[in-house]
């Protein structure tokens, strides 16, 4: 089974000419906006092989000179593939690390005990324990030193680096706030190793990487100055969630609000990224600004939308002068005039709009996103958590039902860890009260459970994991809310499926990898329903990764059916939605479903049925808006963009991109 198909989704075909320049002259032209040398690879595997080769060459060069190679190493998720490749080279190619000296880039503080999950422990598991580094050459920061000793300790850590001649290499990722190491926004260029408070975004990201739910509040980190002193700095980033922060770090002015941007003034720093992480760099997103383009429909659409936004004009009012003055004269040569390009893109976008997401019966579907037949269709909406369906496509979901389609909703996970303890207490009060009123207070099981759970929650520490009983109750709360929302949207409860995929049921933020059991559960449902439409989460920016794993489970199941040449799949279309964490770029939208003010209000009501996910929801990410607010803002934003481009004016729009099985 192929279980990582979401990583192979490519919305735009990027020509190699934009990221693989043939010579130095081409590179200088393409990278004119980039202030740090940036190397783009088609895949993570290709990227880490290139970095591993450079690092090993430096290690072996120092070996030949009889010297140590001093490396500062972080533990972010971007570094994991690199460590795996270095371990592979050690095992398969006998690469030796005996002359390597390692300094841990940062450690969490204060660590409760020596057994606490730490950055150093993770570094050992990923790399140090699997190669032949001399244990005497490994130096890490002590996360248990007394607070009054931290300043002196940090000074000694810096001195120890200097006793080995300074850092040869620093290996690091980039945080979502642009932090390097644990240097948060506001860190100065002159900062040395020090104690720093971790902000909420970095805590969330670090907890995902480290595998623990509750991190200490602080970190002792190498400072920006320490990192900048390294003779070679490698910054790694993979995946679309890093695209925006990479563009800012590489192309915008260096600033203490984005510590990674300081690498612009390093004399030997390089950024290594894959194509998804490079998506917002000028040479990838707006290549017409730096070179001659290989034009395709999506790139033309992207260019015209950009031009409209730049000069604040709708599509049909763009002139030859507008194109010539903004680097798009190639399109005039290609199409003859602005008018011809304008009409093409206007019609292209107009054809994405449909009020019939399941296809309009007895209508010409030549220019419609969905086919007219069969009608009605069997539809499965896969929802990673028990509210993603209504957050991301609540209006479309409601319209599919109203237009007569057989709509099934499949909730892939229980969502139990996203329920606050106060919700459990509230439901326990109800159950206990119900027991007393209608069962004469005679149910000893309920009384005992009520007492035990109340005691557990009252004594619960921040690091304590919920019991299975509490997780079950939290899961029941989410199920009840999901059923209420489905009933509100007129979906019969026998078409509401709770899959409870096993990978999720760890009781912790960090989940297990996807397994065959997860995929078999999805397979059973799609083989039973044999859908004509599948809606699946394309919103892979979920900070805890649940969306990605759930989407991988669905795509893997579809892949199995494709291999089996399943008949139902020949007449099925798969649509990807977004909404909770991001929205589709307009150049990628293939179906836009308009919502009236009444429909948007109904969508909001659907989301509000999930009461446990309102103000008390534990995982809102780094966006302070509640999920219904995010959803409405994004839907209105999409409609507003269509309006400004001179297309139809609607209250809101939900957008979708088709997935073609690989």
XYZ file of C-alpha atoms in Angstrom:
662
model
C 0.000 0.000 0.000
C 1.189 3.511 -0.818
C 0.598 5.467 2.361
C 2.092 8.888 1.601
C 0.226 9.912 -1.537
C -0.732 13.350 -0.211
C 2.946 14.327 -0.375
C 2.867 13.684 -4.120
C -0.035 16.025 -4.829
C 1.238 18.640 -7.277
C -1.238 21.395 -8.055
C 1.026 23.235 -10.460
C 3.568 21.720 -12.801
C 6.718 23.754 -12.198
C 9.172 23.795 -15.063
C 12.697 22.672 -14.053
C 14.058 25.813 -15.702
C 12.836 27.795 -12.673
C 14.566 25.687 -10.025
C 17.405 23.916 -11.873
C 19.399 26.666 -13.616
C 21.958 25.293 -16.053
C 24.689 27.803 -15.261
C 25.704 30.647 -12.970
C 24.278 33.314 -15.272
C 20.847 31.667 -15.305
C 20.976 31.292 -11.520
C 21.778 34.959 -11.008
C 18.823 35.956 -13.198
C 16.351 33.584 -11.558
C 17.383 34.377 -7.995
C 17.534 38.170 -8.235
C 14.977 38.500 -5.414
C 16.692 35.946 -3.171
C 19.163 37.210 -0.563
C 20.317 33.771 0.634
C 21.569 31.076 -1.784
C 18.556 28.778 -2.093
C 18.554 25.298 -3.609
C 15.267 23.743 -4.658
C 14.749 20.007 -5.105
C 11.863 18.060 -6.561
C 11.684 15.757 -3.544
C 12.855 15.704 0.061
C 14.912 12.590 -0.714
C 16.840 14.385 -3.453
C 17.458 17.346 -1.167
C 18.746 15.396 1.833
C 21.076 13.335 -0.354
C 22.685 16.533 -1.631
C 23.066 17.976 1.879
C 24.359 14.680 3.301
C 27.011 14.542 0.595
C 28.196 18.076 1.422
C 28.295 17.393 5.165
C 30.142 14.096 4.726
C 32.650 15.714 2.365
C 33.434 18.327 5.016
C 33.750 15.646 7.730
C 36.120 13.603 5.567
C 38.115 16.686 4.612
C 38.656 17.384 8.329
C 39.525 13.712 8.872
C 42.284 13.932 6.264
C 43.640 17.012 8.044
C 43.518 15.181 11.380
C 40.988 17.628 12.805
C 37.576 17.545 14.400
C 34.473 18.571 12.454
C 32.325 20.588 14.874
C 28.595 20.507 14.172
C 25.691 22.251 15.906
C 22.600 20.109 15.372
C 18.908 20.812 15.926
C 16.035 18.338 16.180
C 13.197 19.834 14.130
C 11.083 17.732 11.784
C 12.963 19.099 8.740
C 16.171 17.470 9.977
C 14.779 13.966 10.441
C 15.181 12.911 6.781
C 18.761 14.220 6.806
C 19.671 12.236 9.903
C 18.104 9.131 8.376
C 20.262 9.611 5.258
C 23.440 10.114 7.310
C 22.672 6.938 9.271
C 22.091 5.082 5.998
C 25.451 6.258 4.631
C 27.141 5.093 7.841
C 25.576 1.620 7.633
C 25.709 1.033 3.887
C 28.757 3.026 2.820
C 30.880 2.816 6.005
C 30.976 6.579 6.438
C 32.674 7.306 9.770
C 31.738 10.089 12.197
C 34.562 9.419 14.670
C 36.034 12.888 14.266
C 32.693 14.696 14.636
C 31.985 16.873 17.667
C 28.291 17.565 18.275
C 26.807 20.522 20.122
C 23.062 20.366 20.728
C 21.449 23.509 19.302
C 18.906 23.889 22.115
C 17.311 22.174 25.086
C 13.995 22.679 26.869
C 14.049 24.188 30.335
C 13.376 23.305 33.052
C 13.273 19.553 32.503
C 11.583 17.821 35.463
C 14.023 14.889 35.557
C 16.766 13.084 33.679
C 14.148 10.769 32.242
C 12.137 13.648 30.765
C 11.665 13.668 27.011
C 14.236 16.146 25.747
C 15.723 17.581 22.598
C 18.968 15.734 23.330
C 17.152 12.434 23.779
C 15.520 12.869 20.399
C 18.840 13.749 18.770
C 20.312 10.543 20.186
C 17.424 8.446 18.861
C 17.479 10.017 15.408
C 21.221 10.128 14.861
C 23.826 9.948 17.618
C 23.066 6.425 18.895
C 23.097 5.004 15.357
C 26.537 6.148 14.207
C 30.101 5.890 15.528
C 30.448 9.330 17.129
C 32.646 9.188 20.221
C 30.349 9.814 23.202
C 33.018 12.093 24.703
C 32.575 14.372 21.701
C 28.864 14.967 22.296
C 27.907 18.080 24.230
C 24.400 19.051 25.164
C 22.755 21.693 27.275
C 21.660 20.647 30.763
C 17.950 21.336 31.110
C 18.036 20.728 34.870
C 20.575 23.259 36.110
C 19.402 25.712 38.798
C 17.995 28.914 37.373
C 20.578 31.051 39.168
C 23.349 29.141 37.345
C 21.966 29.507 33.810
C 23.937 32.605 32.801
C 27.306 31.155 33.835
C 26.391 27.809 32.267
C 25.576 29.448 28.917
C 28.908 31.305 28.941
C 30.771 28.043 29.560
C 28.851 26.360 26.704
C 30.060 29.100 24.351
C 33.618 28.711 25.632
C 33.555 24.965 25.061
C 32.562 25.523 21.414
C 35.593 27.806 21.047
C 37.950 25.221 22.570
C 37.193 23.041 19.523
C 37.909 25.922 17.150
C 34.344 27.092 16.657
C 31.494 25.595 14.653
C 32.211 24.177 11.207
C 28.571 23.420 10.419
C 25.172 24.255 11.836
C 22.181 22.120 10.809
C 18.772 23.624 11.508
C 15.199 23.962 10.386
C 13.001 27.051 10.404
C 10.036 27.545 12.710
C 6.656 28.880 11.626
C 7.557 32.237 13.194
C 10.925 32.303 11.423
C 12.884 31.156 14.455
C 16.238 29.391 14.076
C 17.211 27.193 16.979
C 14.848 28.534 19.607
C 15.620 32.164 18.795
C 12.160 33.700 18.780
C 11.173 36.904 16.943
C 12.845 39.798 18.719
C 16.177 37.996 19.076
C 19.088 40.259 18.212
C 21.933 39.552 15.834
C 24.392 39.765 18.748
C 22.550 37.269 21.009
C 24.579 34.389 22.474
C 23.503 31.132 24.151
C 20.807 32.055 26.661
C 17.533 31.197 28.359
C 14.485 32.193 26.322
C 10.716 31.929 26.757
C 9.059 29.772 24.070
C 6.009 31.387 22.469
C 2.737 29.507 21.869
C 3.359 28.763 18.177
C 6.847 27.387 18.797
C 5.555 25.316 21.710
C 2.948 23.684 19.500
C 5.465 23.014 16.741
C 8.066 21.704 19.170
C 5.580 19.395 20.887
C 4.763 17.864 17.500
C 8.439 17.306 16.753
C 9.408 16.090 20.199
C 6.495 13.785 20.832
C 5.272 15.185 24.138
C 2.093 17.092 24.800
C 3.319 19.551 27.429
C 6.681 21.207 26.996
C 8.545 23.227 29.590
C 7.908 26.959 29.123
C 11.489 27.889 28.247
C 14.497 26.792 26.260
C 18.234 27.310 26.501
C 19.288 27.962 22.913
C 22.399 28.856 20.980
C 22.021 32.522 20.120
C 21.883 34.098 16.686
C 25.479 35.265 17.049
C 26.608 31.713 17.867
C 24.815 30.340 14.806
C 26.192 33.121 12.596
C 29.725 32.277 13.717
C 29.541 28.848 12.044
C 31.661 28.493 8.926
C 28.712 26.912 7.084
C 25.002 27.211 7.916
C 22.381 24.882 6.449
C 18.703 25.822 6.729
C 16.298 23.030 5.736
C 12.552 23.247 5.100
C 10.144 20.806 3.501
C 6.466 21.051 2.593
C 3.921 23.733 1.727
C 3.415 24.817 5.342
C 6.896 26.388 5.221
C 6.420 28.184 1.884
C 5.396 31.575 3.228
C 8.003 31.807 5.989
C 10.752 30.709 3.571
C 9.826 33.492 1.129
C 9.947 36.063 3.927
C 13.297 34.803 5.244
C 14.904 34.630 1.807
C 13.401 37.600 -0.037
C 12.344 40.221 2.509
C 14.615 42.601 4.411
C 16.481 41.047 7.333
C 14.797 41.872 10.617
C 14.693 40.792 14.253
C 11.010 39.976 13.711
C 12.191 37.023 11.595
C 15.490 35.652 12.977
C 16.079 33.321 10.002
C 16.423 36.414 7.794
C 19.733 37.175 9.576
C 21.248 34.435 7.397
C 21.161 37.003 4.583
C 24.304 38.531 6.100
C 26.064 35.189 6.729
C 28.959 34.699 4.314
C 28.290 30.981 3.786
C 24.640 30.125 4.489
C 22.393 28.087 2.205
C 18.704 27.218 2.195
C 17.637 23.756 1.037
C 13.958 23.227 0.224
C 11.635 21.075 -1.835
C 9.203 22.416 -4.443
C 6.234 22.734 -2.055
C 8.339 24.817 0.367
C 9.529 26.939 -2.579
C 5.986 27.631 -3.781
C 5.947 31.297 -2.725
C 9.411 32.274 -3.969
C 9.189 34.775 -6.820
C 10.876 32.497 -9.347
C 8.322 29.759 -8.649
C 5.136 31.737 -7.939
C 5.758 34.738 -10.245
C 8.406 33.505 -12.733
C 7.462 36.147 -15.319
C 9.177 38.718 -13.081
C 12.581 37.057 -13.485
C 12.686 35.104 -16.761
C 10.883 33.991 -19.903
C 8.075 31.629 -18.983
C 6.819 28.277 -20.157
C 3.157 29.284 -20.085
C 0.338 26.901 -19.208
C -3.286 27.586 -18.271
C -2.686 27.734 -14.509
C 0.356 29.985 -14.821
C -1.562 32.350 -17.114
C -4.448 32.443 -14.652
C -2.053 33.121 -11.797
C -0.374 35.944 -13.737
C -3.648 37.645 -14.660
C -5.040 37.444 -11.124
C -1.755 38.881 -9.823
C -1.924 41.719 -12.370
C -5.545 42.514 -11.459
C -4.641 42.712 -7.782
C -1.501 44.747 -8.458
C -3.255 47.526 -10.405
C -6.732 47.075 -8.878
C -8.606 46.319 -12.091
C -11.068 43.567 -13.067
C -9.947 41.131 -15.769
C -11.909 42.584 -18.672
C -10.507 46.081 -18.096
C -6.848 45.091 -18.444
C -5.091 46.792 -21.364
C -2.035 46.112 -23.505
C -0.273 48.846 -21.526
C -1.005 47.060 -18.232
C 0.605 43.897 -19.577
C 3.640 45.663 -21.014
C 4.354 47.720 -17.903
C 4.208 44.749 -15.539
C 6.373 42.148 -17.196
C 3.640 40.243 -19.050
C 4.304 41.298 -22.633
C 4.985 37.627 -23.458
C 1.262 36.954 -23.119
C 0.476 39.679 -25.644
C 2.863 38.044 -28.101
C 1.289 34.659 -27.370
C -2.367 35.724 -27.700
C -2.179 38.823 -29.872
C -3.841 41.266 -27.505
C -4.908 41.884 -23.925
C -8.506 41.360 -24.972
C -7.838 37.777 -26.076
C -6.037 36.878 -22.858
C -8.703 38.594 -20.754
C -11.567 36.694 -22.366
C -9.768 33.359 -22.006
C -9.099 33.788 -18.278
C -12.477 35.364 -17.574
C -14.255 32.371 -19.134
C -11.881 29.952 -17.417
C -12.750 31.370 -13.996
C -16.434 31.769 -14.830
C -16.643 28.052 -15.595
C -15.405 27.152 -12.106
C -18.552 28.658 -10.527
C -21.464 26.289 -10.007
C -24.478 26.140 -7.749
C -24.715 22.401 -8.484
C -21.697 20.753 -6.793
C -23.101 17.318 -7.596
C -23.778 18.236 -11.236
C -26.942 19.711 -12.721
C -29.332 17.090 -14.145
C -30.579 17.469 -17.720
C -28.086 20.267 -18.396
C -25.166 20.720 -20.782
C -22.171 19.970 -18.572
C -19.481 20.836 -21.166
C -18.222 23.788 -19.142
C -19.360 22.691 -15.686
C -16.934 21.405 -13.036
C -19.121 18.347 -12.326
C -20.860 16.045 -14.783
C -24.652 15.920 -14.978
C -24.929 12.133 -14.841
C -25.394 9.977 -12.912
C -28.064 11.736 -10.920
C -28.579 11.498 -8.045
C -25.052 10.686 -6.970
C -23.761 8.734 -3.988
C -21.392 11.029 -2.116
C -18.930 10.429 0.740
C -17.568 13.421 2.624
C -14.496 12.341 4.616
C -13.937 14.531 7.672
C -10.649 14.113 9.608
C -12.189 15.485 12.822
C -15.897 15.506 13.689
C -16.314 19.124 12.510
C -14.089 19.532 9.441
C -17.000 18.697 7.149
C -19.074 21.709 8.192
C -16.085 24.029 8.721
C -14.679 23.406 5.258
C -17.700 22.631 3.080
C -20.818 23.076 5.200
C -22.613 25.063 2.495
C -21.772 22.566 -0.246
C -22.733 19.671 2.016
C -26.124 21.210 2.680
C -26.689 21.944 -1.005
C -25.789 18.372 -2.042
C -28.463 17.079 0.339
C -31.068 19.592 -0.820
C -30.397 18.742 -4.464
C -31.268 15.109 -3.823
C -27.943 13.324 -3.608
C -27.287 10.407 -1.247
C -24.766 12.042 1.079
C -22.674 10.055 3.563
C -20.378 11.718 6.088
C -17.435 9.685 7.404
C -15.743 11.028 10.530
C -12.285 9.523 10.404
C -11.138 10.138 13.984
C -12.875 10.490 17.321
C -11.379 13.939 17.927
C -11.349 13.068 21.627
C -8.145 14.891 22.614
C -9.645 18.180 21.412
C -12.311 18.192 24.141
C -11.603 20.153 27.305
C -11.991 18.609 30.761
C -14.740 21.107 31.620
C -16.894 19.537 28.894
C -16.440 16.124 30.531
C -17.462 17.540 33.910
C -20.529 19.164 32.353
C -21.689 15.894 30.827
C -20.901 13.971 33.994
C -23.140 16.360 35.940
C -25.925 15.630 33.470
C -25.464 11.849 33.584
C -25.280 11.805 37.366
C -28.327 14.054 37.646
C -30.231 11.896 35.160
C -29.283 8.830 37.178
C -30.586 10.380 40.397
C -33.846 11.612 38.854
C -34.859 8.620 36.773
C -33.006 5.657 38.217
C -33.451 6.437 41.876
C -29.700 6.955 42.247
C -29.378 3.160 42.210
C -26.875 2.767 39.353
C -23.659 2.124 41.278
C -21.528 2.003 38.099
C -22.460 5.575 37.185
C -21.970 6.795 40.746
C -18.536 5.181 40.984
C -17.407 6.448 37.578
C -18.686 9.950 38.375
C -16.695 10.016 41.616
C -13.509 8.573 40.106
C -13.454 10.834 37.077
C -14.186 13.973 39.105
C -11.307 13.050 41.415
C -8.963 12.322 38.496
C -9.703 15.635 36.778
C -9.353 17.582 40.034
C -5.887 16.086 40.633
C -4.815 16.039 36.994
C -1.424 17.557 36.225
C -0.466 19.231 32.970
C 1.535 16.202 31.812
C -1.059 13.588 32.855
C -2.682 11.626 30.042
C -6.424 11.035 30.134
C -7.725 7.622 31.135
C -9.450 5.490 28.526
C -12.814 6.181 30.199
C -12.307 9.927 29.895
C -11.186 9.624 26.269
C -14.293 7.556 25.561
C -16.536 10.217 27.107
C -14.772 12.924 25.105
C -15.275 10.882 21.957
C -18.975 10.492 22.770
C -19.279 14.263 23.182
C -17.834 14.793 19.696
C -20.090 12.102 18.246
C -23.156 13.730 19.724
C -22.218 17.113 18.298
C -21.528 15.614 14.866
C -24.893 13.840 14.828
C -26.654 17.074 15.792
C -24.925 18.950 12.959
C -25.794 16.194 10.469
C -29.418 16.193 11.567
C -29.485 19.982 11.156
C -28.189 19.481 7.590
C -30.879 16.812 6.945
C -28.406 13.934 6.645
C -30.005 10.693 7.899
C -28.077 9.230 10.822
C -27.709 5.860 9.079
C -25.476 7.708 6.581
C -23.263 9.097 9.339
C -20.200 6.903 9.862
C -17.731 7.076 12.761
C -14.607 5.291 11.557
C -12.461 5.866 14.684
C -9.246 5.136 12.787
C -6.819 3.415 15.198
C -3.773 5.589 14.359
C -5.400 8.461 16.265
C -6.152 6.660 19.509
C -2.934 7.341 21.410
C -4.463 9.778 23.888
C -1.640 12.174 22.965
C -1.127 14.914 20.394
C 1.415 12.773 18.549
C -0.272 9.933 16.706
C 0.857 6.588 15.393
C 1.795 6.207 11.729
C -0.954 5.182 9.365
C -1.382 1.414 9.127
C -3.155 -1.215 7.055
C -5.952 -1.416 9.630
C -6.763 2.276 9.070
C -6.851 1.818 5.317
C -8.991 -1.324 5.543
C -11.629 0.588 7.535
C -11.813 3.235 4.787
C -11.843 0.533 2.102
C -14.800 -1.200 3.709
C -16.869 1.990 3.596
C -16.080 2.991 0.016
C -16.655 -0.551 -1.224
C -20.052 -0.528 0.467
C -21.170 2.885 -0.786
C -19.403 2.824 -4.190
C -19.499 6.628 -4.388
C -19.732 8.819 -7.475
C -18.132 11.674 -5.537
C -15.609 11.728 -2.706
C -14.739 14.873 -0.788
C -11.486 14.716 1.158
C -9.381 17.173 3.181
C -6.769 18.966 1.127
C -6.062 21.261 4.065
C -2.755 19.658 5.056
C -1.546 22.624 7.127
C -3.211 21.198 10.252
C -0.364 21.706 12.764
C -0.807 18.279 14.351
C -0.779 16.425 11.020
C -4.097 14.591 11.511
C -5.541 15.949 8.246
C -2.586 14.646 6.273
C -2.736 11.171 7.787
C -6.507 10.958 7.266
C -6.174 12.076 3.658
C -3.380 9.553 3.131
C -5.714 6.812 4.425
C -8.415 7.752 1.895
C -5.971 8.133 -1.001
C -4.330 4.808 -0.122
C -7.735 3.094 -0.142
C -8.540 4.665 -3.522
C -5.131 3.526 -4.779
C -5.906 -0.057 -3.723
C -9.201 0.070 -5.618
C -7.431 1.515 -8.649
C -4.992 -1.419 -8.596
C -7.977 -3.756 -8.288
C -9.606 -2.032 -11.288
C -12.776 -1.397 -9.275
C -15.686 -0.508 -11.561
C -17.130 2.140 -9.230
C -13.902 4.164 -9.345
C -14.242 4.705 -13.101
C -17.300 6.865 -12.444
C -16.045 8.656 -9.322
C -14.518 12.089 -8.915
C -12.470 13.088 -5.892
C -12.624 16.690 -4.692
C -10.288 18.241 -2.111
C -11.557 20.947 0.242
C -9.888 23.440 2.558
C -11.175 25.818 5.189
C -9.969 25.294 8.750
C -6.322 26.203 8.191
C -5.946 27.653 4.684
C -7.750 28.313 1.386
C -6.992 27.301 -2.178
C -5.122 29.811 -4.336
C -7.451 31.061 -7.057
C -5.254 29.715 -9.866
C -5.890 26.205 -8.517
C -9.648 26.427 -7.889
C -11.598 24.081 -10.163
C -15.010 24.299 -8.494
C -16.340 27.317 -6.598
C -19.724 26.854 -4.919
C -21.454 30.185 -4.121
C -23.304 30.674 -0.838
C -26.118 33.131 -0.193
C -26.270 35.049 3.112
C -28.875 32.543 4.349
C -26.704 29.582 3.362
C -23.674 31.094 5.066
C -25.737 31.599 8.217
C -26.860 27.956 8.055
C -23.225 26.894 7.686
C -22.325 28.911 10.770
C -25.125 27.234 12.696
C -23.786 23.828 11.626
C -20.340 24.701 12.993
C -21.831 26.042 16.222
C -23.451 22.651 16.855
C -19.918 21.543 17.788
C -20.071 23.334 21.117
C -16.930 21.755 22.578
C -14.895 23.324 19.762
C -15.890 26.900 20.374
C -14.037 29.107 22.885
C -12.717 26.150 24.893
C -11.220 24.236 21.955
C -7.644 23.320 22.951
C -6.134 23.352 19.435
C -6.930 26.569 17.615
C -3.332 26.843 16.355
C -1.686 30.239 15.861
C -4.892 31.779 14.464
C -6.850 33.504 17.217
C -10.145 33.368 15.313
C -12.601 30.607 16.131
C -13.196 28.041 13.413
C -16.537 29.504 12.285
C -14.915 32.926 11.998
C -11.994 31.588 9.979
C -14.368 29.719 7.708
C -16.594 32.709 7.037
C -13.644 35.043 6.490
C -12.077 32.660 3.976
C -15.366 32.005 2.156
C -16.113 35.728 1.957
C -12.512 36.380 0.872
C -12.834 33.946 -2.053
C -16.128 35.519 -3.149
C -14.637 39.000 -2.825
C -11.713 38.011 -5.028
C -14.034 36.696 -7.746
C -16.021 39.935 -7.453
C -12.937 42.157 -7.803
C -11.897 40.192 -10.876
C -15.189 41.230 -12.467
C -17.038 37.948 -12.087
C -20.336 37.319 -10.286
C -20.749 38.884 -6.847
C -21.738 36.462 -4.072
C -21.827 36.573 -0.285
C -19.333 33.727 0.042
C -17.793 30.796 -1.845
C -16.424 27.369 -0.962
C -13.621 26.199 -3.229
C -12.470 22.749 -4.359
C -9.642 21.173 -6.344
C -9.980 17.832 -8.115
C -7.647 14.986 -7.170
C -6.694 12.627 -9.976
C -5.549 9.251 -8.552
C -1.822 8.826 -9.159
